[in-house]
Coordinates of N, CA and C in Angstrom, one line a residue:
X1 N 78.2 2.1 154.8 CA 78.7 3.0 154.1 C 81.0 2.2 154.0
X2 N 80.9 3.5 153.0 CA 82.0 2.9 152.7 C 83.7 3.2 153.0
X3 N 83.0 4.5 153.9 CA 84.4 4.9 154.7 C 84.4 4.1 156.0
X4 N 83.0 3.4 156.1 CA 83.2 3.4 158.0 C 83.5 1.4 157.6
X5 N 83.6 0.8 156.2 CA 84.1 0.0 156.1 C 85.5 -0.5 156.6
X6 N 85.6 -1.8 157.0 CA 86.8 -2.3 157.2 C 88.3 -3.0 156.6
X7 N 87.0 -3.3 155.5 CA 87.7 -3.8 153.8 C 88.8 -2.5 153.1
X8 N 88.3 -1.1 153.9 CA 88.7 0.4 153.3 C 89.3 1.1 154.4
X9 N 89.8 0.4 155.3 CA 90.0 1.4 156.7 C 91.9 1.8 156.3
X10 N 92.6 1.3 155.7 CA 93.9 1.4 154.9 C 93.8 1.5 153.5
X11 N 95.3 2.8 154.1 CA 95.9 2.3 152.4 C 95.6 0.6 151.6
X12 N 96.7 0.1 153.1 CA 97.4 -0.8 152.3 C 96.2 -1.4 152.2
X13 N 94.5 -1.5 153.3 CA 93.7 -2.7 152.9 C 93.3 -1.9 151.6
X14 N 92.4 -0.6 150.8 CA 92.0 -0.6 149.8 C 93.2 -1.0 148.8
X15 N 93.6 -1.5 148.8 CA 95.4 -1.7 147.8 C 94.9 -3.3 147.4
X16 N 94.3 -4.0 148.9 CA 93.9 -5.3 149.3 C 92.3 -5.5 148.2
X17 N 92.0 -4.8 148.7 CA 90.3 -4.6 148.1 C 90.3 -3.7 147.4
X18 N 90.5 -3.2 145.9 CA 90.6 -2.9 144.9 C 90.3 -2.7 144.1
X19 N 89.5 -4.1 143.5 CA 88.7 -4.2 143.1 C 87.3 -3.9 143.5
X20 N 86.7 -3.9 144.5 CA 86.4 -4.7 145.0 C 85.3 -3.2 145.1
X21 N 85.9 -1.7 145.7 CA 86.1 -0.5 146.5 C 86.1 -0.5 145.0
X22 N 87.3 -0.1 144.1 CA 86.3 0.1 143.1 C 84.7 -0.6 142.2
X23 N 84.4 -0.8 142.4 CA 83.1 -1.7 141.6 C 82.7 -0.4 142.6
X24 N 82.4 -0.6 143.8 CA 80.9 0.1 144.7 C 81.3 1.8 144.4
X25 N 82.8 2.3 144.1 CA 82.4 3.6 143.9 C 81.8 3.8 142.4
X26 N 81.8 3.1 142.0 CA 81.6 3.2 140.9 C 79.7 2.5 140.1
X27 N 79.3 1.8 141.1 CA 78.2 2.0 141.4 C 77.3 3.3 142.5
X28 N 77.4 3.0 143.3 CA 77.6 4.9 143.8 C 77.6 6.1 143.2
X29 N 79.0 6.0 142.4 CA 78.8 7.6 141.2 C 77.7 7.3 139.9
X30 N 77.9 6.5 139.6 CA 77.2 5.8 138.3 C 76.0 6.9 138.0
X31 N 75.0 7.6 138.4 CA 74.0 8.6 138.3 C 74.7 10.0 139.0
X32 N 75.5 10.0 139.2 CA 75.7 11.4 139.3 C 76.6 12.1 138.4
X33 N 76.0 14.0 138.7 CA 76.2 14.5 137.8 C 78.1 14.7 138.2
X34 N 78.8 15.2 137.1 CA 80.0 15.7 138.1 C 80.6 16.9 137.7
X35 N 79.4 18.1 137.5 CA 79.3 19.0 137.8 C 79.2 19.1 140.1
X36 N 77.7 18.6 139.9 CA 77.0 19.0 141.1 C 77.8 18.9 142.6
X37 N 78.6 17.0 141.4 CA 79.4 16.4 142.3 C 80.2 17.5 143.3
X38 N 81.2 17.9 142.2 CA 82.5 18.8 142.1 C 82.4 20.1 143.2
X39 N 81.1 20.1 142.9 CA 80.4 21.1 143.5 C 80.4 21.0 145.0
X40 N 79.8 19.8 145.5 CA 79.6 19.6 147.3 C 80.9 18.9 147.6
X41 N 81.6 18.6 146.7 CA 83.5 18.7 147.3 C 83.8 19.5 147.9
X42 N 83.7 20.1 147.1 CA 83.9 22.1 147.1 C 83.8 22.3 148.7
X43 N 82.5 22.3 148.5 CA 82.0 23.3 149.6 C 82.6 22.1 151.1
X44 N 82.7 20.8 151.1 CA 83.6 20.1 151.9 C 84.9 20.5 152.4
X45 N 85.5 21.7 151.6 CA 86.7 22.2 151.1 C 88.1 20.4 150.9
X46 N 87.7 20.3 149.9 CA 87.8 19.1 148.9 C 88.8 19.5 147.9
X47 N 89.3 20.0 148.1 CA 89.6 20.5 146.1 C 89.2 19.4 144.5
X48 N 88.3 19.6 144.0 CA 87.7 19.0 143.1 C 87.5 19.2 141.7
X49 N 87.1 19.5 140.6 CA 86.4 19.7 139.5 C 86.7 18.4 138.5
X50 N 85.5 19.0 137.3 CA 84.2 18.4 136.7 C 85.2 17.4 135.9
X51 N 85.3 16.5 135.0 CA 85.8 16.3 133.9 C 85.2 16.6 132.9
X52 N 85.4 17.9 132.1 CA 84.8 17.7 130.6 C 84.8 18.1 130.0
X53 N 84.2 17.4 129.0 CA 84.1 17.8 127.2 C 84.3 18.9 126.5
X54 N 85.4 18.6 125.7 CA 85.9 19.7 124.8 C 84.5 21.1 124.8
X55 N 83.9 20.3 124.3 CA 83.0 21.4 123.8 C 82.2 22.2 125.2
X56 N 82.1 21.4 126.6 CA 81.9 22.0 127.7 C 82.8 23.0 128.6
X57 N 84.8 22.0 128.2 CA 85.7 23.3 128.6 C 85.5 24.3 128.2
X58 N 84.8 24.4 126.3 CA 85.3 25.9 125.7 C 85.0 26.6 126.4
X59 N 83.4 26.2 127.0 CA 82.3 27.6 126.6 C 82.3 27.7 128.6
X60 N 83.4 26.8 129.9 CA 83.3 26.8 131.0 C 83.5 28.5 130.8
X61 N 83.5 29.3 132.7 CA 83.0 30.8 132.9 C 84.7 30.8 132.8
X62 N 85.3 29.7 133.7 CA 87.0 30.0 133.9 C 87.7 30.2 132.6
X63 N 87.4 29.4 131.7 CA 87.9 29.1 130.3 C 88.0 30.8 129.9
X64 N 87.4 31.6 130.1 CA 87.1 33.1 129.4 C 87.8 33.8 130.6
X65 N 87.4 33.6 132.0 CA 88.2 34.3 133.2 C 89.5 34.1 132.8
X66 N 90.1 33.4 132.2 CA 91.7 32.8 132.0 C 91.7 33.4 130.7
X67 N 91.3 34.0 129.9 CA 91.0 34.3 128.4 C 92.4 33.2 127.7
X68 N 91.7 32.3 127.8 CA 92.4 30.7 127.7 C 92.3 30.7 126.5
X69 N 90.7 31.5 125.3 CA 91.2 31.2 124.1 C 90.9 31.9 123.1
X70 N 91.7 32.3 122.3 CA 92.8 32.6 120.9 C 92.2 33.0 119.3
X71 N 92.5 33.6 119.1 CA 92.3 34.0 117.4 C 93.1 34.7 116.5
X72 N 93.9 34.1 115.7 CA 95.0 35.6 114.9 C 94.5 34.7 113.9
X73 N 93.8 35.8 112.7 CA 93.6 35.2 111.3 C 92.6 34.4 110.8
X74 N 93.4 33.2 110.6 CA 92.6 31.9 110.2 C 91.8 30.9 111.7
X75 N 93.3 31.4 111.9 CA 93.2 30.5 113.7 C 92.6 31.2 114.4
X76 N 92.0 29.9 115.8 CA 90.8 29.2 116.7 C 91.6 28.5 117.5
X77 N 91.9 28.7 118.7 CA 92.4 27.4 119.4 C 92.4 27.9 121.3
X78 N 93.7 27.4 121.3 CA 93.8 27.0 123.1 C 94.7 28.0 123.0
X79 N 94.3 29.7 123.9 CA 95.7 29.7 124.3 C 96.8 29.9 125.8
X80 N 97.9 29.6 126.3 CA 98.9 28.8 127.3 C 97.9 29.4 128.2
X81 N 98.0 28.3 129.6 CA 98.0 28.7 131.1 C 98.6 29.2 131.9
X82 N 99.4 29.0 131.6 CA 101.0 30.2 132.5 C 100.4 31.6 131.8
X83 N 99.9 32.3 132.6 CA 99.7 33.7 132.6 C 101.0 34.5 133.4
X84 N 101.7 35.2 132.4 CA 102.5 36.2 133.6 C 102.7 37.5 133.6
X85 N 103.1 37.7 135.4 CA 102.3 39.4 135.6 C 103.5 39.9 136.3
X86 N 103.6 41.9 136.1 CA 104.6 41.5 137.1 C 103.7 42.0 138.0
X87 N 104.0 42.5 139.1 CA 103.7 42.5 140.6 C 104.2 44.0 141.4
X88 N 103.1 44.7 141.6 CA 104.6 46.1 142.2 C 105.4 46.0 143.0

């Protein structure tokens, strides 16, 4: 397992062995679904999120929950992620 491999035990060792680490990680992750992987990482306490295609991001629950889509006359697009509110 990579976590126990001495070539990757410290940041300086990972940098020195970057090409091999990149190859091994790409090989390991090639058949993984990004959404499932993100959920697994979140369950372990690691912050994670999948990289989504535009159509997937626009259809995501979080997009609706954050009120990120807007339409005005003929224009439709993405709203600002910054939401201001007053707290009591």
